[in-house]
CSV table of C-alpha atoms in Angstrom, one decimal:
chain,number,residue,atom,x,y,z
W,1,UNK,CA,79.0,83.6,109.3
W,2,UNK,CA,78.4,80.7,107.2
W,3,UNK,CA,81.0,78.7,105.4
W,4,UNK,CA,80.2,79.1,101.5
W,5,UNK,CA,81.8,75.6,100.2
W,6,UNK,CA,81.8,74.5,96.7
W,7,UNK,CA,82.9,71.7,95.0
W,8,UNK,CA,84.2,72.2,91.1
W,9,UNK,CA,83.9,68.4,90.3
W,10,UNK,CA,83.1,64.9,87.0
W,11,UNK,CA,81.2,62.5,88.9
W,12,UNK,CA,83.2,59.6,87.4
W,13,UNK,CA,86.6,61.3,89.0
W,14,UNK,CA,88.7,59.2,91.7
W,15,UNK,CA,90.5,62.5,92.7
W,16,UNK,CA,87.2,64.2,93.0
W,17,UNK,CA,85.4,61.4,95.1
W,18,UNK,CA,88.2,61.8,97.5
W,19,UNK,CA,87.3,65.1,98.2
W,20,UNK,CA,83.4,64.3,98.5
W,21,UNK,CA,84.4,61.9,101.0
W,22,UNK,CA,86.4,64.0,103.1
W,23,UNK,CA,83.9,66.8,102.9
W,24,UNK,CA,81.5,64.0,104.1
W,25,UNK,CA,83.3,63.1,107.1
W,26,UNK,CA,83.5,66.3,108.2
W,27,UNK,CA,79.5,66.7,107.7
W,28,UNK,CA,80.2,69.9,105.5
W,29,UNK,CA,77.4,71.2,104.0
W,30,UNK,CA,78.6,72.1,99.8
W,31,UNK,CA,77.3,73.2,97.0
W,32,UNK,CA,78.8,70.4,93.9
W,33,UNK,CA,78.8,72.0,90.7
W,34,UNK,CA,79.2,69.1,87.6
W,35,UNK,CA,82.0,69.9,85.3
W,36,UNK,CA,81.9,69.3,81.5
W,37,UNK,CA,85.6,68.1,81.1
W,38,UNK,CA,85.2,68.7,77.1
W,39,UNK,CA,83.9,71.9,76.9
W,40,UNK,CA,85.5,73.7,80.2
W,41,UNK,CA,83.6,76.3,82.2
W,42,UNK,CA,85.0,79.6,82.8
W,43,UNK,CA,84.7,79.4,86.4
W,44,UNK,CA,86.9,76.3,86.4
W,45,UNK,CA,89.6,77.8,84.2
W,46,UNK,CA,89.3,80.8,86.2
W,47,UNK,CA,89.4,78.8,89.7
W,48,UNK,CA,92.6,76.6,88.3
W,49,UNK,CA,94.2,78.6,85.2
W,50,UNK,CA,97.6,76.6,85.8
W,51,UNK,CA,96.0,72.8,85.6
W,52,UNK,CA,92.4,73.7,84.4
W,53,UNK,CA,91.6,70.6,86.2
W,54,UNK,CA,88.9,69.3,88.7
W,55,UNK,CA,88.6,69.0,91.8
W,56,UNK,CA,88.1,72.5,93.1
W,57,UNK,CA,87.4,73.5,95.8
W,58,UNK,CA,86.0,76.8,96.3
W,59,UNK,CA,85.7,78.2,100.3
W,60,UNK,CA,84.5,81.7,100.6
W,61,UNK,CA,85.7,82.7,97.3
W,62,UNK,CA,88.8,80.9,97.5
W,63,UNK,CA,90.3,78.1,95.7
W,64,UNK,CA,92.2,75.2,96.4
W,65,UNK,CA,93.9,72.6,93.8
W,66,UNK,CA,95.0,69.1,94.0
W,67,UNK,CA,92.9,66.2,95.6
W,68,UNK,CA,95.4,65.2,98.0
W,69,UNK,CA,96.2,69.1,98.6
W,70,UNK,CA,92.3,69.6,99.3
W,71,UNK,CA,92.0,66.8,101.5
W,72,UNK,CA,94.7,68.1,103.7
W,73,UNK,CA,92.9,71.6,103.5
W,74,UNK,CA,89.8,70.2,104.6
W,75,UNK,CA,91.3,68.1,107.4
W,76,UNK,CA,92.7,71.3,108.8
W,77,UNK,CA,90.1,73.7,108.4
W,78,UNK,CA,87.4,71.4,109.8
W,79,UNK,CA,89.6,70.1,112.4
W,80,UNK,CA,87.6,69.0,115.0
W,81,UNK,CA,86.1,66.6,113.5
W,82,UNK,CA,87.2,63.1,112.1
W,83,UNK,CA,90.4,63.6,111.8
W,84,UNK,CA,92.0,62.2,108.8
W,85,UNK,CA,96.2,62.6,108.9
W,86,UNK,CA,97.9,60.9,111.7
W,87,UNK,CA,98.4,63.4,114.6
W,88,UNK,CA,101.9,62.6,115.0
W,89,UNK,CA,104.7,63.8,112.4
W,90,UNK,CA,106.2,60.7,111.4
W,91,UNK,CA,102.9,58.6,111.1
W,92,UNK,CA,101.7,61.7,108.8
W,93,UNK,CA,104.8,61.7,107.0
W,94,UNK,CA,104.3,57.8,106.2
W,95,UNK,CA,100.5,58.8,105.3
W,96,UNK,CA,101.9,60.9,103.0
W,97,UNK,CA,104.1,58.9,101.5
W,98,UNK,CA,101.7,56.3,100.7
W,99,UNK,CA,99.4,59.0,99.2
W,100,UNK,CA,102.1,59.9,97.0
W,101,UNK,CA,102.8,56.2,95.7
W,102,UNK,CA,99.0,55.8,95.3
W,103,UNK,CA,99.3,59.4,93.2
W,104,UNK,CA,102.5,58.4,90.8
W,105,UNK,CA,101.2,54.9,90.2
W,106,UNK,CA,97.8,53.9,90.1
W,107,UNK,CA,96.5,56.3,87.7
W,108,UNK,CA,98.7,56.1,85.2
W,109,UNK,CA,98.8,52.0,85.0
W,110,UNK,CA,95.5,51.7,86.1
W,111,UNK,CA,94.3,53.6,82.6
W,112,UNK,CA,96.5,51.4,80.3
W,113,UNK,CA,94.5,48.5,81.6
W,114,UNK,CA,91.7,49.7,79.8
W,115,UNK,CA,93.7,52.2,77.2
W,116,UNK,CA,96.0,50.3,75.6
W,117,UNK,CA,95.8,46.8,74.1
W,118,UNK,CA,97.6,43.7,73.4
W,119,UNK,CA,101.7,43.4,74.7
W,120,UNK,CA,101.2,46.8,76.2
W,121,UNK,CA,98.1,46.1,78.0
W,122,UNK,CA,99.7,42.6,79.3
W,123,UNK,CA,102.3,44.7,80.9
W,124,UNK,CA,99.7,47.0,82.4
W,125,UNK,CA,97.5,43.9,84.2
W,126,UNK,CA,101.0,43.2,85.8
W,127,UNK,CA,102.0,46.6,87.1
W,128,UNK,CA,98.4,47.3,88.6
W,129,UNK,CA,98.5,43.8,90.4
W,130,UNK,CA,101.8,44.6,91.8
W,131,UNK,CA,100.8,48.1,92.9
W,132,UNK,CA,97.9,46.6,95.1
W,133,UNK,CA,99.9,43.7,96.3
W,134,UNK,CA,102.7,46.1,97.4
W,135,UNK,CA,99.5,48.2,99.0
W,136,UNK,CA,98.9,45.1,100.7
W,137,UNK,CA,101.9,44.5,102.0
W,138,UNK,CA,101.8,48.1,103.6
W,139,UNK,CA,98.3,47.6,105.1
W,140,UNK,CA,98.8,44.1,106.6
W,141,UNK,CA,96.9,43.1,108.9
W,142,UNK,CA,95.8,46.5,110.1
W,143,UNK,CA,91.8,46.6,109.0
W,144,UNK,CA,92.5,50.4,107.7
W,145,UNK,CA,96.3,51.7,106.3
W,146,UNK,CA,95.2,54.7,108.8
W,147,UNK,CA,95.2,51.4,111.3
W,148,UNK,CA,92.0,50.9,113.8
W,149,UNK,CA,90.3,53.9,112.0
W,150,UNK,CA,89.6,55.3,108.2
W,151,UNK,CA,91.8,57.8,107.2
W,152,UNK,CA,94.0,59.7,104.7
W,153,UNK,CA,95.2,57.0,102.8
W,154,UNK,CA,92.2,54.7,102.4
W,155,UNK,CA,90.6,57.7,101.3
W,156,UNK,CA,92.6,58.6,99.0
W,157,UNK,CA,92.7,55.0,97.3
W,158,UNK,CA,88.7,53.6,98.2
W,159,UNK,CA,87.5,55.8,94.7
W,160,UNK,CA,89.6,53.6,92.8
W,161,UNK,CA,87.5,51.1,93.4
W,162,UNK,CA,84.7,52.0,91.5
W,163,UNK,CA,86.8,51.7,88.3
W,164,UNK,CA,87.9,48.3,88.7
W,165,UNK,CA,85.1,46.6,87.1
W,166,UNK,CA,85.7,48.2,83.9
W,167,UNK,CA,89.7,47.7,84.7
W,168,UNK,CA,88.8,43.8,85.4
W,169,UNK,CA,86.4,43.7,82.6
W,170,UNK,CA,88.6,45.4,79.8
W,171,UNK,CA,92.0,44.0,80.8
W,172,UNK,CA,90.3,40.7,81.6
W,173,UNK,CA,91.1,40.2,85.1
W,174,UNK,CA,90.1,39.6,88.8
W,175,UNK,CA,91.5,42.1,91.1
W,176,UNK,CA,89.7,39.4,94.0
W,177,UNK,CA,91.2,36.4,92.8
W,178,UNK,CA,94.9,38.1,92.5
W,179,UNK,CA,94.4,40.2,95.9
W,180,UNK,CA,91.9,39.1,98.0
W,181,UNK,CA,93.3,41.1,101.4
W,182,UNK,CA,92.5,44.1,99.1
W,183,UNK,CA,89.3,43.2,98.2
W,184,UNK,CA,88.7,42.5,102.0
W,185,UNK,CA,89.9,46.5,102.9
W,186,UNK,CA,87.8,47.4,99.9
W,187,UNK,CA,84.7,46.1,102.0
W,188,UNK,CA,85.4,47.5,105.4
W,189,UNK,CA,85.5,50.8,103.3
W,190,UNK,CA,81.9,50.5,101.3
W,191,UNK,CA,80.5,50.0,105.4
W,192,UNK,CA,81.1,53.7,105.7
W,193,UNK,CA,78.2,55.6,104.6
W,194,UNK,CA,80.3,58.4,103.5
W,195,UNK,CA,82.1,56.2,101.1
W,196,UNK,CA,79.3,54.1,100.2
W,197,UNK,CA,77.7,57.3,99.3
W,198,UNK,CA,80.0,59.0,97.5
W,199,UNK,CA,81.3,56.4,95.0
W,200,UNK,CA,79.3,56.0,91.6
W,201,UNK,CA,77.8,52.6,90.3
W,202,UNK,CA,80.8,50.8,88.8
W,203,UNK,CA,78.5,49.8,86.0
W,204,UNK,CA,78.0,53.3,84.9
W,205,UNK,CA,81.6,54.2,85.1
W,206,UNK,CA,82.0,51.2,83.0
W,207,UNK,CA,79.7,53.0,80.3
W,208,UNK,CA,81.7,55.9,80.6
W,209,UNK,CA,84.6,54.3,80.0
W,210,UNK,CA,83.4,52.3,77.0
W,211,UNK,CA,82.9,55.9,75.4
W,212,UNK,CA,86.2,56.8,76.1
W,213,UNK,CA,87.5,54.2,74.5
W,214,UNK,CA,85.8,54.8,71.8
W,215,UNK,CA,86.6,58.7,71.7
W,216,UNK,CA,90.4,57.5,71.8
W,217,UNK,CA,90.0,54.2,69.6
W,218,UNK,CA,91.3,51.9,71.5
W,219,UNK,CA,90.1,48.7,69.4
U,1,UNK,CA,118.1,71.8,119.4
U,2,UNK,CA,118.9,68.3,120.0
U,3,UNK,CA,115.6,66.3,119.6
U,4,UNK,CA,117.2,63.0,118.5
U,5,UNK,CA,119.4,61.2,116.2
U,6,UNK,CA,119.2,62.8,112.3
U,7,UNK,CA,120.7,60.7,109.5
U,8,UNK,CA,120.2,61.9,105.6
U,9,UNK,CA,121.1,59.6,102.7
U,10,UNK,CA,122.2,61.6,100.6
U,11,UNK,CA,123.6,62.4,96.9
U,12,UNK,CA,125.8,66.3,96.4
U,13,UNK,CA,124.1,66.9,93.2
U,14,UNK,CA,121.0,66.2,94.0
U,15,UNK,CA,118.8,69.0,94.2
U,16,UNK,CA,116.1,67.1,96.0
U,17,UNK,CA,118.4,66.1,99.0
U,18,UNK,CA,119.8,69.7,99.1
U,19,UNK,CA,116.0,70.1,99.8
U,20,UNK,CA,116.2,68.3,103.0
U,21,UNK,CA,119.9,70.2,104.0
U,22,UNK,CA,118.4,73.5,103.8
U,23,UNK,CA,115.5,72.9,105.6
U,24,UNK,CA,117.3,71.3,108.3
U,25,UNK,CA,120.2,74.4,108.2
U,26,UNK,CA,117.3,76.7,108.1
U,27,UNK,CA,116.2,74.9,111.8
U,28,UNK,CA,119.6,74.5,113.2
U,29,UNK,CA,119.3,71.2,113.4
U,30,UNK,CA,122.6,68.9,113.5
U,31,UNK,CA,122.7,66.1,111.2
U,32,UNK,CA,124.8,63.5,109.7
U,33,UNK,CA,124.9,63.3,105.8
U,34,UNK,CA,125.9,59.6,104.5
U,35,UNK,CA,126.8,60.3,100.6
U,36,UNK,CA,125.1,57.1,98.7
U,37,UNK,CA,126.8,55.6,95.7
U,38,UNK,CA,123.9,55.8,93.3
U,39,UNK,CA,125.7,54.2,90.8
U,40,UNK,CA,128.4,52.3,92.1
U,41,UNK,CA,126.2,50.2,94.7
U,42,UNK,CA,123.5,51.3,96.9
U,43,UNK,CA,124.2,51.0,100.7
U,44,UNK,CA,122.1,48.4,102.3
U,45,UNK,CA,120.7,50.8,104.9
U,46,UNK,CA,119.0,53.0,101.3
U,47,UNK,CA,117.7,49.9,100.2
U,48,UNK,CA,116.4,48.9,103.4
U,49,UNK,CA,115.0,52.2,104.1
U,50,UNK,CA,113.7,53.0,101.5
U,51,UNK,CA,112.7,49.5,99.2
U,52,UNK,CA,109.9,51.3,97.3
U,53,UNK,CA,111.9,53.7,95.3
U,54,UNK,CA,115.3,52.7,96.4
U,55,UNK,CA,116.2,56.8,95.9
U,56,UNK,CA,117.7,59.4,98.2
U,57,UNK,CA,117.3,61.4,100.0
U,58,UNK,CA,116.3,59.3,103.0
U,59,UNK,CA,115.9,60.9,106.6
U,60,UNK,CA,116.3,58.8,109.3
U,61,UNK,CA,115.2,60.1,112.8
U,62,UNK,CA,116.3,58.2,115.8
U,63,UNK,CA,116.5,55.4,112.9
U,64,UNK,CA,112.7,56.0,111.5
U,65,UNK,CA,113.1,56.3,107.8
U,66,UNK,CA,111.3,59.2,105.4
U,67,UNK,CA,111.1,58.8,102.1
U,68,UNK,CA,110.3,61.8,99.3
U,69,UNK,CA,111.7,65.5,99.7
U,70,UNK,CA,108.7,67.0,100.0
U,71,UNK,CA,107.6,65.0,102.6
U,72,UNK,CA,111.2,65.1,104.6
U,73,UNK,CA,110.7,69.0,104.6
U,74,UNK,CA,107.3,69.0,105.7
U,75,UNK,CA,108.0,66.6,108.5
U,76,UNK,CA,111.4,68.7,109.5
U,77,UNK,CA,109.1,71.6,109.3
U,78,UNK,CA,106.5,70.3,111.8
U,79,UNK,CA,109.4,68.3,114.1
U,80,UNK,CA,111.1,71.6,114.2
U,81,UNK,CA,108.9,74.4,114.4
U,82,UNK,CA,111.1,77.5,114.3
U,83,UNK,CA,111.6,79.1,112.1
U,84,UNK,CA,108.5,77.9,110.2
U,85,UNK,CA,108.6,77.1,106.5
U,86,UNK,CA,104.8,76.6,105.9
U,87,UNK,CA,102.3,79.3,106.6
U,88,UNK,CA,100.5,79.3,109.6
U,89,UNK,CA,97.0,80.2,107.8
U,90,UNK,CA,95.9,76.8,106.5
U,91,UNK,CA,94.5,78.4,103.1
U,92,UNK,CA,98.0,80.1,102.2
U,93,UNK,CA,99.5,76.3,103.6
U,94,UNK,CA,97.5,75.2,101.0
U,95,UNK,CA,98.8,77.5,98.1
U,96,UNK,CA,102.0,76.8,99.1
U,97,UNK,CA,101.6,73.0,99.0
U,98,UNK,CA,100.3,73.6,95.4
U,99,UNK,CA,102.9,75.0,94.1
U,100,UNK,CA,105.2,72.5,95.7
U,101,UNK,CA,103.7,70.3,93.9
U,102,UNK,CA,103.7,72.1,90.7
U,103,UNK,CA,107.5,72.4,90.9
U,104,UNK,CA,107.7,68.5,91.6
U,105,UNK,CA,105.4,68.0,88.7
U,106,UNK,CA,107.3,70.2,86.0
U,107,UNK,CA,110.9,71.5,86.8
U,108,UNK,CA,113.2,68.4,87.0
U,109,UNK,CA,111.7,66.7,84.1
U,110,UNK,CA,112.1,70.1,82.1
U,111,UNK,CA,115.4,70.1,82.8
U,112,UNK,CA,116.4,66.6,81.7
U,113,UNK,CA,114.7,67.0,78.2
U,114,UNK,CA,117.4,69.7,77.7
U,115,UNK,CA,120.4,68.0,79.3
U,116,UNK,CA,119.1,64.7,77.9
U,117,UNK,CA,118.9,66.3,74.4
U,118,UNK,CA,120.9,64.5,71.4
U,119,UNK,CA,122.6,67.1,69.3
U,120,UNK,CA,120.9,70.5,69.5
U,121,UNK,CA,118.4,71.1,72.1
U,122,UNK,CA,114.8,71.6,70.6
U,123,UNK,CA,113.2,75.3,70.5
U,124,UNK,CA,110.2,72.9,72.1
U,125,UNK,CA,112.2,72.0,75.2
U,126,UNK,CA,113.3,75.4,75.5
U,127,UNK,CA,110.3,77.2,75.4
U,128,UNK,CA,108.5,74.8,77.9
U,129,UNK,CA,111.1,75.3,81.0
U,130,UNK,CA,110.9,78.9,80.3
U,131,UNK,CA,107.1,78.5,80.5
U,132,UNK,CA,107.5,77.2,83.5
U,133,UNK,CA,109.5,79.7,84.8
U,134,UNK,CA,107.5,82.3,84.0
U,135,UNK,CA,104.5,80.3,85.9
U,136,UNK,CA,106.8,80.7,89.0
U,137,UNK,CA,107.0,84.1,88.3
U,138,UNK,CA,103.6,84.9,88.4
U,139,UNK,CA,103.5,82.9,91.7
U,140,UNK,CA,106.4,85.2,93.2
U,141,UNK,CA,104.5,88.3,92.2
U,142,UNK,CA,106.3,91.5,93.6
U,143,UNK,CA,107.3,89.2,97.1
U,144,UNK,CA,111.2,88.8,97.7
U,145,UNK,CA,110.6,84.8,98.2
U,146,UNK,CA,107.6,82.6,97.8
U,147,UNK,CA,107.2,82.4,101.2
U,148,UNK,CA,106.5,86.5,101.8
U,149,UNK,CA,109.4,88.7,103.7
U,150,UNK,CA,111.9,85.4,104.2
U,151,UNK,CA,112.4,81.9,102.9
U,152,UNK,CA,109.5,79.4,103.0
U,153,UNK,CA,108.4,76.1,101.9
U,154,UNK,CA,108.3,76.7,98.3
U,155,UNK,CA,111.8,78.8,98.2
U,156,UNK,CA,113.0,75.6,100.0
U,157,UNK,CA,111.8,73.4,97.1
U,158,UNK,CA,112.7,75.4,94.2
U,159,UNK,CA,116.2,76.9,95.2
U,160,UNK,CA,118.0,73.6,95.1
U,161,UNK,CA,116.6,72.8,91.6
U,162,UNK,CA,118.4,76.3,90.4
U,163,UNK,CA,121.8,74.6,91.0
U,164,UNK,CA,121.2,73.0,87.4
U,165,UNK,CA,120.3,75.8,85.3
U,166,UNK,CA,123.9,76.7,84.3
U,167,UNK,CA,124.1,73.4,82.6
U,168,UNK,CA,121.0,73.6,81.0
U,169,UNK,CA,121.7,77.1,79.8
U,170,UNK,CA,124.8,75.4,78.5
U,171,UNK,CA,123.5,73.1,76.5
U,172,UNK,CA,120.5,75.0,75.6
U,173,UNK,CA,122.3,78.6,74.7
U,174,UNK,CA,119.9,80.6,76.9
U,175,UNK,CA,120.0,82.7,80.0
U,176,UNK,CA,117.4,82.3,82.5
U,177,UNK,CA,118.6,86.1,83.7
U,178,UNK,CA,117.7,87.1,80.0
U,179,UNK,CA,114.3,85.4,79.7
U,180,UNK,CA,113.2,85.4,83.7
U,181,UNK,CA,114.5,88.5,85.2
U,182,UNK,CA,112.4,88.1,88.3
U,183,UNK,CA,113.3,84.7,88.5
U,184,UNK,CA,116.7,85.4,88.1
U,185,UNK,CA,116.4,88.0,91.0
U,186,UNK,CA,114.6,85.5,93.3
U,187,UNK,CA,117.3,83.3,92.8
U,188,UNK,CA,120.1,85.5,93.8
U,189,UNK,CA,118.1,86.8,97.0
U,190,UNK,CA,118.1,83.1,98.0
U,191,UNK,CA,122.0,82.8,97.5
U,192,UNK,CA,122.3,85.9,99.6
U,193,UNK,CA,120.9,83.4,102.8
U,194,UNK,CA,124.0,81.9,104.2
U,195,UNK,CA,122.6,78.3,104.7
U,196,UNK,CA,121.5,78.2,100.8
U,197,UNK,CA,124.6,79.6,99.9
U,198,UNK,CA,127.2,77.3,101.9
U,199,UNK,CA,124.9,73.9,100.8
U,200,UNK,CA,124.3,74.3,97.0
U,201,UNK,CA,127.2,72.7,95.0
U,202,UNK,CA,128.8,75.3,92.9
U,203,UNK,CA,127.1,75.1,89.4
U,204,UNK,CA,129.8,74.0,87.5
U,205,UNK,CA,130.5,71.3,89.3
U,206,UNK,CA,126.9,70.3,88.4
U,207,UNK,CA,127.3,71.0,84.5
U,208,UNK,CA,130.7,68.8,84.6
U,209,UNK,CA,128.1,65.6,86.7
U,210,UNK,CA,125.6,66.5,83.9
U,211,UNK,CA,128.6,65.7,81.3
U,212,UNK,CA,129.2,63.1,83.3
U,213,UNK,CA,125.9,61.5,83.2
U,214,UNK,CA,125.3,62.1,79.4
U,215,UNK,CA,128.5,60.2,79.0
U,216,UNK,CA,127.0,57.2,80.9
U,217,UNK,CA,123.4,57.4,78.8
U,218,UNK,CA,125.5,57.5,75.4
U,219,UNK,CA,124.3,60.5,74.8
U,220,UNK,CA,126.2,63.0,72.2
């Protein structure tokens, strides 16, 4: 019986990109359905009635929501190829901790680097760099957060990279200047075809962020 | 069942610590709970084991620290598999994780919005709290527990928060039993379990603790 896999997603969403990378790592065929977040489809509202957000994975008609949960689900169902989470329970707990840290810290902080101005923006920039430095500390000298291999934490974090150009341009700072080791890790991730193909063009993201800034009247 | 030394850095009133304690009790795991003084000075061990957040709970298994209560409960379930807290089916597991995540995102903040209110608690804060419980009632459906016939992952994540509900009812001037009878019935079922009944602190004590917190924060 062939699996039917559908992904409700938005092209620029760093959360959606996580799922796309996971599906690609496992070699899963799926149907991608682009969603209009300003005019949500009945399917999206039906499949995620609680949060009404993307991404949503629909596997043989049953929906799974929340990107970290979707990625873990994918890892468990298609367990014979490209394991994303470590095998050892303690290492798994560590991976979940850092994915949770990324979920708690990256989005709100990074959003403020382009969605605010003045003192609030300056504070956000400092905090964002601090978050990257903390992650850099956890990475240490390993090639990936997963160790020798690309894994769950790498997958949760790398999608933010296509938004960095926007953060840096609107926030007037350079991640490479502040955290060169972090950019070295990014380069290693981008050498993976699954990652390179899943990340949208940063200039397209920048255009999108420019439109968002207009909408929320930042200037 | 011995599988190494287990230590829990703890605070008696923390619903997050209670999650870990219930999980360990359900699995029959012996552990040492070390009380942390969260206001008087956190221990060196806490600061070393959780440098990022400096919070409890921290579980140390053979000296290896783990942080964040939901992650700790997951670890306990994987390390001591019997009786299982998470379902065996991947889809049901994803659903359980979804509701645990919902509870983490919504419940405690809603609880705090009520007891942190200066003066009369706004209707919006009360309504938001009740709405969240109603959504959880929807997830519970006709089942005895979120886990089905027995206590599961979501039950363990949710039940400790309920010992703060008495305080919320006193400040908010309402009763969960009246507003969300199904949720209240689920609370009672959980309290019939020995592990839950002996681990959850007396809600009156929690209420007194909340009053202390309010005084500390200068809330009238």
